[in-house]
């Protein structure tokens, strides 16, 4: 079994990684977003980030990462050392055999570089979820059985059906979540766990505590390994970082209102006529984003790491424009004096 634990670079106390959504900005196109994701993967590898994951979302005009396995294959072919994975595949949307075949293929093409992160949410609205699923009666509470079936396919332990291709080992399985359900399951199975702090910050510490107290050693891990997704944005100044972060807060507001669209520009966010309730929501969202100049971002990330005792930080930067996003990751790498 591969070593799941990452390597910290430079002055970082834990590995730093990247969560990429292939954001489609207002005035841009999905092709531009996917090319931007490819460029980010190349740069992240050069700067010493440990892994880059892509998230499965559907029905969102501002997100082009609806097919993680396809995008991972392209990113892996465009890089040579950085780990690639799903953050995550929404397992209730797929037959476990299909995912086993997809990630078995990726693992065969890029041995030692592929992670399989699994989530139990649909990653979309329920109408789109029903269009994706093979049955109208998929129950997310059957997630443990789905994980077990997928693991059996990857291990060649299903006596009737074989997932081909399959290597001598399998890519590491991670469980992802924004609640205690997957935290507890990951602990009981002895698997690494990734918590969506960037999406549900209030539950981070309770979920990590549940994961650690539930943990049972396995052939995969002798001790818990917890990663958290963190929304972070570094710019040349705190004022510019806030200007860019406001666009991300507006995009999140629109998603919560059921009006997802392409990622707004900072100018659009500045001109938006926020109601009192929307203003409260936006600034509440910004409270969970680590933003500022590079030193401020490093300080904020370190405070979060210490508070949560996370073993790895996975940074997601949601801004308008590929160049701005790439520059943020570069500034963070420089702040930590990271090297490949």
CSV table of C-alpha atoms in Angstrom, one decimal:
chain,number,residue,atom,x,y,z
A,1,UNK,CA,0.0,0.0,0.0
A,2,UNK,CA,1.3,3.5,-0.9
A,3,UNK,CA,2.5,5.9,1.7
A,4,UNK,CA,-0.5,8.2,2.3
A,5,UNK,CA,1.3,10.8,4.4
A,6,UNK,CA,2.7,13.7,2.4
A,7,UNK,CA,5.9,15.6,2.7
A,8,UNK,CA,6.1,19.1,4.1
A,9,UNK,CA,8.2,21.6,2.0
A,10,UNK,CA,10.2,24.6,3.0
A,11,UNK,CA,8.9,26.3,6.2
A,12,UNK,CA,5.6,24.5,6.1
A,13,UNK,CA,4.9,22.2,9.1
A,14,UNK,CA,2.6,20.0,7.1
A,15,UNK,CA,2.1,19.3,3.4
A,16,UNK,CA,0.3,22.0,1.4
A,17,UNK,CA,-1.9,20.8,-1.5
A,18,UNK,CA,-4.4,22.2,-4.0
A,19,UNK,CA,-8.1,21.7,-4.6
A,20,UNK,CA,-9.1,22.8,-8.1
A,21,UNK,CA,-12.6,23.4,-9.4
A,22,UNK,CA,-11.7,24.6,-13.0
A,23,UNK,CA,-13.7,27.8,-12.3
A,24,UNK,CA,-15.4,29.3,-15.4
A,25,UNK,CA,-15.3,33.1,-15.0
A,26,UNK,CA,-17.7,35.6,-16.4
A,27,UNK,CA,-16.6,36.3,-20.0
A,28,UNK,CA,-14.6,33.0,-20.1
A,29,UNK,CA,-15.3,29.5,-21.4
A,30,UNK,CA,-15.0,26.0,-20.0
A,31,UNK,CA,-12.0,25.3,-22.3
A,32,UNK,CA,-10.2,28.3,-20.9
A,33,UNK,CA,-11.0,27.1,-17.3
A,34,UNK,CA,-9.7,23.6,-18.0
A,35,UNK,CA,-6.5,24.9,-19.7
A,36,UNK,CA,-6.1,27.1,-16.6
A,37,UNK,CA,-6.4,24.0,-14.3
A,38,UNK,CA,-3.7,22.3,-16.4
A,39,UNK,CA,-1.4,25.3,-16.0
A,40,UNK,CA,-2.0,25.5,-12.3
A,41,UNK,CA,-1.1,21.8,-11.9
A,42,UNK,CA,2.2,22.3,-13.7
A,43,UNK,CA,3.0,25.4,-11.6
A,44,UNK,CA,1.9,23.7,-8.3
A,45,UNK,CA,4.3,20.8,-9.1
A,46,UNK,CA,7.2,23.3,-9.6
A,47,UNK,CA,6.4,25.1,-6.4
A,48,UNK,CA,6.3,22.0,-4.2
A,49,UNK,CA,2.6,21.4,-3.5
A,50,UNK,CA,2.1,17.8,-2.6
A,51,UNK,CA,-1.1,17.0,-4.5
A,52,UNK,CA,-3.9,18.5,-6.6
A,53,UNK,CA,-7.4,17.2,-6.4
A,54,UNK,CA,-10.4,18.0,-8.6
A,55,UNK,CA,-14.0,18.1,-7.3
A,56,UNK,CA,-17.1,16.6,-9.0
A,57,UNK,CA,-19.8,19.2,-9.5
A,58,UNK,CA,-22.8,19.1,-11.9
A,59,UNK,CA,-25.2,21.6,-13.3
A,60,UNK,CA,-23.0,24.6,-12.3
A,61,UNK,CA,-22.1,27.0,-15.1
A,62,UNK,CA,-19.1,28.3,-13.1
A,63,UNK,CA,-17.5,24.9,-12.5
A,64,UNK,CA,-16.0,22.7,-15.3
A,65,UNK,CA,-14.8,19.8,-13.2
A,66,UNK,CA,-17.9,17.5,-13.7
A,67,UNK,CA,-15.7,14.5,-14.8
A,68,UNK,CA,-12.9,14.0,-12.3
A,69,UNK,CA,-11.4,10.9,-13.9
A,70,UNK,CA,-11.1,12.6,-17.3
A,71,UNK,CA,-9.6,15.8,-15.9
A,72,UNK,CA,-7.2,13.8,-13.6
A,73,UNK,CA,-6.0,11.8,-16.6
A,74,UNK,CA,-5.2,15.1,-18.5
A,75,UNK,CA,-3.5,16.7,-15.5
A,76,UNK,CA,-1.4,13.6,-14.7
A,77,UNK,CA,-0.3,13.4,-18.4
A,78,UNK,CA,0.7,17.1,-18.1
A,79,UNK,CA,2.8,16.7,-15.0
A,80,UNK,CA,5.3,14.1,-13.7
A,81,UNK,CA,5.6,14.1,-9.8
A,82,UNK,CA,2.6,15.8,-8.1
A,83,UNK,CA,-0.1,13.5,-6.9
A,84,UNK,CA,-3.5,13.7,-8.6
A,85,UNK,CA,-6.9,12.8,-7.2
A,86,UNK,CA,-10.6,13.3,-6.7
A,87,UNK,CA,-11.8,15.7,-4.1
A,88,UNK,CA,-14.0,13.9,-4.6
A,89,UNK,CA,-16.0,11.5,-6.7
A,90,UNK,CA,-19.6,11.6,-5.5
A,91,UNK,CA,-20.1,7.8,-5.1
A,92,UNK,CA,-23.9,7.8,-5.0
A,93,UNK,CA,-23.9,9.1,-8.6
A,94,UNK,CA,-22.0,6.1,-9.9
A,95,UNK,CA,-21.8,2.4,-10.0
A,96,UNK,CA,-18.8,1.3,-7.8
A,97,UNK,CA,-17.5,-0.9,-10.7
A,98,UNK,CA,-17.3,2.1,-13.0
A,99,UNK,CA,-15.2,4.1,-10.5
A,100,UNK,CA,-13.0,1.0,-9.9
A,101,UNK,CA,-12.3,0.7,-13.6
A,102,UNK,CA,-11.7,4.4,-14.0
A,103,UNK,CA,-9.3,4.7,-11.1
A,104,UNK,CA,-7.7,1.3,-11.9
A,105,UNK,CA,-6.9,2.7,-15.3
A,106,UNK,CA,-5.5,6.0,-13.8
A,107,UNK,CA,-3.4,4.0,-11.4
A,108,UNK,CA,-2.1,1.8,-14.1
A,109,UNK,CA,-1.2,4.8,-16.2
A,110,UNK,CA,0.3,6.8,-13.4
A,111,UNK,CA,1.4,4.4,-10.6
A,112,UNK,CA,2.1,6.0,-7.2
A,113,UNK,CA,0.4,9.3,-8.1
A,114,UNK,CA,-3.4,8.7,-7.9
A,115,UNK,CA,-5.7,9.3,-4.9
A,116,UNK,CA,-9.4,8.2,-4.9
A,117,UNK,CA,-11.4,10.6,-2.7
A,118,UNK,CA,-15.0,9.7,-2.1
A,119,UNK,CA,-18.0,11.8,-1.1
A,120,UNK,CA,-21.6,10.8,-0.3
A,121,UNK,CA,-23.3,14.0,-1.4
A,122,UNK,CA,-24.6,14.4,-5.0
A,123,UNK,CA,-22.6,17.5,-5.8
A,124,UNK,CA,-25.6,19.1,-7.5
A,125,UNK,CA,-29.3,19.8,-7.2
A,126,UNK,CA,-31.6,16.8,-6.8
A,127,UNK,CA,-33.1,17.1,-10.3
A,128,UNK,CA,-29.6,16.8,-11.8
A,129,UNK,CA,-28.7,14.1,-9.3
A,130,UNK,CA,-31.6,12.0,-10.5
A,131,UNK,CA,-30.5,12.4,-14.1
A,132,UNK,CA,-27.0,11.2,-13.1
A,133,UNK,CA,-28.0,8.2,-11.1
A,134,UNK,CA,-28.7,4.7,-12.3
A,135,UNK,CA,-31.7,4.4,-10.0
A,136,UNK,CA,-34.3,6.9,-8.6
A,137,UNK,CA,-34.0,5.2,-5.2
A,138,UNK,CA,-30.3,5.8,-4.4
A,139,UNK,CA,-29.9,6.3,-0.6
A,140,UNK,CA,-26.9,8.3,0.5
A,141,UNK,CA,-27.0,6.3,3.8
A,142,UNK,CA,-25.9,3.3,1.8
A,143,UNK,CA,-22.6,5.0,1.3
A,144,UNK,CA,-20.7,2.5,3.6
A,145,UNK,CA,-22.0,-0.4,1.5
A,146,UNK,CA,-21.0,1.4,-1.7
A,147,UNK,CA,-17.5,2.0,-0.3
A,148,UNK,CA,-17.2,-1.6,0.6
A,149,UNK,CA,-18.2,-2.7,-2.9
A,150,UNK,CA,-15.8,-0.3,-4.5
A,151,UNK,CA,-13.0,-1.5,-2.3
A,152,UNK,CA,-13.7,-5.1,-3.1
A,153,UNK,CA,-13.5,-4.3,-6.8
A,154,UNK,CA,-10.2,-2.5,-6.4
A,155,UNK,CA,-8.8,-5.3,-4.3
A,156,UNK,CA,-10.0,-8.1,-6.7
A,157,UNK,CA,-12.1,-9.5,-3.8
A,158,UNK,CA,-15.4,-9.8,-5.6
A,159,UNK,CA,-15.6,-13.5,-6.6
A,160,UNK,CA,-18.0,-12.9,-9.5
A,161,UNK,CA,-16.9,-9.6,-11.2
A,162,UNK,CA,-13.4,-8.3,-11.8
A,163,UNK,CA,-12.6,-4.6,-12.3
A,164,UNK,CA,-10.1,-4.5,-15.2
A,165,UNK,CA,-7.5,-3.1,-15.3
A,166,UNK,CA,-6.3,-3.8,-11.7
A,167,UNK,CA,-2.7,-3.6,-10.5
A,168,UNK,CA,-0.9,-5.4,-7.7
A,169,UNK,CA,-2.2,-2.7,-5.3
A,170,UNK,CA,-4.8,0.0,-5.5
A,171,UNK,CA,-4.9,3.8,-5.2
A,172,UNK,CA,-5.4,5.1,-1.7
A,173,UNK,CA,-9.0,5.6,-0.8
A,174,UNK,CA,-9.9,8.8,1.1
A,175,UNK,CA,-13.3,9.6,2.6
A,176,UNK,CA,-14.5,13.2,2.3
A,177,UNK,CA,-17.1,15.0,4.2
A,178,UNK,CA,-18.6,18.1,5.8
A,179,UNK,CA,-20.3,16.3,8.7
A,180,UNK,CA,-19.7,13.6,11.2
A,181,UNK,CA,-21.0,10.7,9.0
A,182,UNK,CA,-17.9,10.2,6.8
A,183,UNK,CA,-15.6,11.3,9.7
A,184,UNK,CA,-16.8,8.4,11.8
A,185,UNK,CA,-16.8,5.9,8.9
A,186,UNK,CA,-13.3,6.9,7.9
A,187,UNK,CA,-12.2,6.3,11.4
A,188,UNK,CA,-13.8,2.9,11.7
A,189,UNK,CA,-12.3,1.8,8.4
A,190,UNK,CA,-8.9,3.2,9.2
A,191,UNK,CA,-8.8,5.4,6.2
A,192,UNK,CA,-7.5,9.0,5.7
A,193,UNK,CA,-10.2,11.7,6.1
A,194,UNK,CA,-10.6,15.1,4.3
A,195,UNK,CA,-12.9,17.6,5.9
A,196,UNK,CA,-14.5,20.4,3.8
A,197,UNK,CA,-13.6,23.3,6.2
A,198,UNK,CA,-13.9,25.7,3.2
A,199,UNK,CA,-17.5,24.7,2.9
A,200,UNK,CA,-18.6,24.1,6.5
A,201,UNK,CA,-16.1,25.6,8.8
A,202,UNK,CA,-18.3,25.4,12.0
A,203,UNK,CA,-18.1,21.6,12.0
A,204,UNK,CA,-14.4,21.2,11.4
A,205,UNK,CA,-13.2,20.5,14.9
A,206,UNK,CA,-16.1,18.2,16.0
A,207,UNK,CA,-15.7,16.2,12.8
A,208,UNK,CA,-11.9,15.8,13.3
A,209,UNK,CA,-12.4,14.8,16.9
A,210,UNK,CA,-15.0,12.2,15.9
A,211,UNK,CA,-12.6,10.9,13.2
A,212,UNK,CA,-9.7,10.6,15.7
A,213,UNK,CA,-11.7,9.0,18.5
A,214,UNK,CA,-13.4,6.5,16.1
A,215,UNK,CA,-10.1,5.6,14.4
A,216,UNK,CA,-9.1,1.9,14.2
A,217,UNK,CA,-5.7,1.0,12.8
A,218,UNK,CA,-5.8,-0.8,9.5
A,219,UNK,CA,-3.4,-2.1,6.8
A,220,UNK,CA,-3.7,1.4,5.3
A,221,UNK,CA,-3.0,3.6,8.3
A,222,UNK,CA,-1.6,2.9,11.8
A,223,UNK,CA,-2.7,6.4,13.0
A,224,UNK,CA,-5.3,8.9,11.8
A,225,UNK,CA,-4.4,11.2,9.0
A,226,UNK,CA,-6.7,14.2,8.6
A,227,UNK,CA,-6.6,16.8,5.9
A,228,UNK,CA,-8.8,19.9,5.7
A,229,UNK,CA,-9.8,21.9,2.7
A,230,UNK,CA,-9.1,25.6,3.2
A,231,UNK,CA,-10.3,28.6,1.2
A,232,UNK,CA,-7.3,30.9,1.0
A,233,UNK,CA,-6.3,33.8,-1.2
A,234,UNK,CA,-3.0,35.7,-1.3
A,235,UNK,CA,-2.5,39.0,-3.2
A,236,UNK,CA,0.1,41.8,-3.2
A,237,UNK,CA,-2.0,43.6,-0.5
A,238,UNK,CA,-4.8,42.9,1.9
A,239,UNK,CA,-7.0,45.4,0.0
A,240,UNK,CA,-6.5,43.5,-3.3
A,241,UNK,CA,-7.1,40.2,-1.6
A,242,UNK,CA,-10.4,41.4,-0.2
A,243,UNK,CA,-11.5,42.8,-3.5
A,244,UNK,CA,-10.9,39.4,-5.2
A,245,UNK,CA,-12.4,37.5,-2.2
A,246,UNK,CA,-15.7,39.4,-2.5
A,247,UNK,CA,-16.2,37.9,-6.0
A,248,UNK,CA,-15.9,34.4,-4.4
A,249,UNK,CA,-18.4,35.4,-1.6
A,250,UNK,CA,-20.9,36.6,-4.2
A,251,UNK,CA,-20.5,33.3,-6.2
A,252,UNK,CA,-21.2,31.4,-3.0
A,253,UNK,CA,-24.2,33.6,-2.2
A,254,UNK,CA,-25.7,32.9,-5.7
A,255,UNK,CA,-25.2,29.2,-5.3
A,256,UNK,CA,-27.0,29.2,-1.9
A,257,UNK,CA,-29.8,31.2,-3.5
A,258,UNK,CA,-30.2,28.6,-6.2
A,259,UNK,CA,-28.8,30.9,-8.9
A,260,UNK,CA,-25.4,29.5,-9.8
A,261,UNK,CA,-23.7,31.2,-12.8
A,262,UNK,CA,-20.3,31.9,-14.1
A,263,UNK,CA,-17.8,33.2,-11.6
A,264,UNK,CA,-18.3,37.0,-11.2
A,265,UNK,CA,-15.7,39.6,-11.6
A,266,UNK,CA,-14.5,41.7,-8.7
A,267,UNK,CA,-16.2,44.7,-10.3
A,268,UNK,CA,-19.4,42.8,-10.5
A,269,UNK,CA,-19.1,41.9,-6.8
A,270,UNK,CA,-18.4,45.5,-5.9
A,271,UNK,CA,-21.5,46.8,-7.8
A,272,UNK,CA,-23.9,44.1,-6.6
A,273,UNK,CA,-26.9,45.6,-4.6
A,274,UNK,CA,-26.6,43.5,-1.4
A,275,UNK,CA,-29.5,43.3,0.9
A,276,UNK,CA,-28.9,43.5,4.6
A,277,UNK,CA,-29.3,39.7,4.9
A,278,UNK,CA,-27.0,39.1,1.9
A,279,UNK,CA,-24.4,41.5,3.3
A,280,UNK,CA,-24.4,39.5,6.6
A,281,UNK,CA,-24.1,36.2,4.6
A,282,UNK,CA,-21.2,37.5,2.5
A,283,UNK,CA,-19.2,38.7,5.5
A,284,UNK,CA,-19.9,35.5,7.3
A,285,UNK,CA,-18.5,33.7,4.3
A,286,UNK,CA,-15.4,35.9,4.2
A,287,UNK,CA,-14.8,35.1,7.9
A,288,UNK,CA,-14.0,31.5,6.8
A,289,UNK,CA,-11.5,32.6,4.1
A,290,UNK,CA,-7.9,33.1,4.8
A,291,UNK,CA,-7.0,36.1,2.7
A,292,UNK,CA,-4.5,39.0,2.7
A,293,UNK,CA,-0.9,39.6,1.7
A,294,UNK,CA,1.4,36.5,1.7
A,295,UNK,CA,2.5,36.9,5.3
A,296,UNK,CA,-1.1,37.3,6.5
A,297,UNK,CA,-2.2,34.2,4.7
A,298,UNK,CA,0.7,32.2,6.1
A,299,UNK,CA,-0.2,33.4,9.6
A,300,UNK,CA,-3.8,32.5,9.1
A,301,UNK,CA,-3.1,29.1,7.7
A,302,UNK,CA,-0.7,28.3,10.6
A,303,UNK,CA,-3.3,29.4,13.2
A,304,UNK,CA,-5.8,27.1,11.5
A,305,UNK,CA,-3.4,24.2,11.4
A,306,UNK,CA,-2.5,24.5,15.0
A,307,UNK,CA,-6.2,24.8,16.1
A,308,UNK,CA,-7.3,21.8,14.2
A,309,UNK,CA,-4.0,19.7,14.4
A,310,UNK,CA,-4.6,18.9,10.7
A,311,UNK,CA,-2.0,16.7,9.1
A,312,UNK,CA,-2.3,18.4,5.7
A,313,UNK,CA,-3.9,21.6,4.3
A,314,UNK,CA,-5.6,21.5,0.9
A,315,UNK,CA,-5.9,25.1,-0.4
A,316,UNK,CA,-8.7,26.1,-2.7
A,317,UNK,CA,-8.6,29.6,-4.2
A,318,UNK,CA,-11.8,30.8,-5.9
A,319,UNK,CA,-11.2,34.0,-7.8
A,320,UNK,CA,-12.0,35.4,-11.3
A,321,UNK,CA,-9.3,34.7,-13.7
A,322,UNK,CA,-6.6,32.0,-14.0
A,323,UNK,CA,-3.7,34.4,-13.6
A,324,UNK,CA,-5.0,35.7,-10.3
A,325,UNK,CA,-5.6,32.2,-9.0
A,326,UNK,CA,-2.1,31.0,-10.0
A,327,UNK,CA,-0.5,34.0,-8.6
A,328,UNK,CA,-2.2,33.4,-5.2
A,329,UNK,CA,-0.7,29.9,-5.1
A,330,UNK,CA,2.7,31.2,-6.0
A,331,UNK,CA,2.6,33.8,-3.3
A,332,UNK,CA,1.7,31.2,-0.7
A,333,UNK,CA,4.5,28.9,-1.9
A,334,UNK,CA,6.9,31.8,-1.6
A,335,UNK,CA,5.7,32.7,1.9
A,336,UNK,CA,6.5,29.2,3.0
A,337,UNK,CA,9.8,29.1,1.0
A,338,UNK,CA,8.6,25.9,-0.6
A,339,UNK,CA,10.6,24.0,-3.2
A,340,UNK,CA,9.8,20.8,-5.2
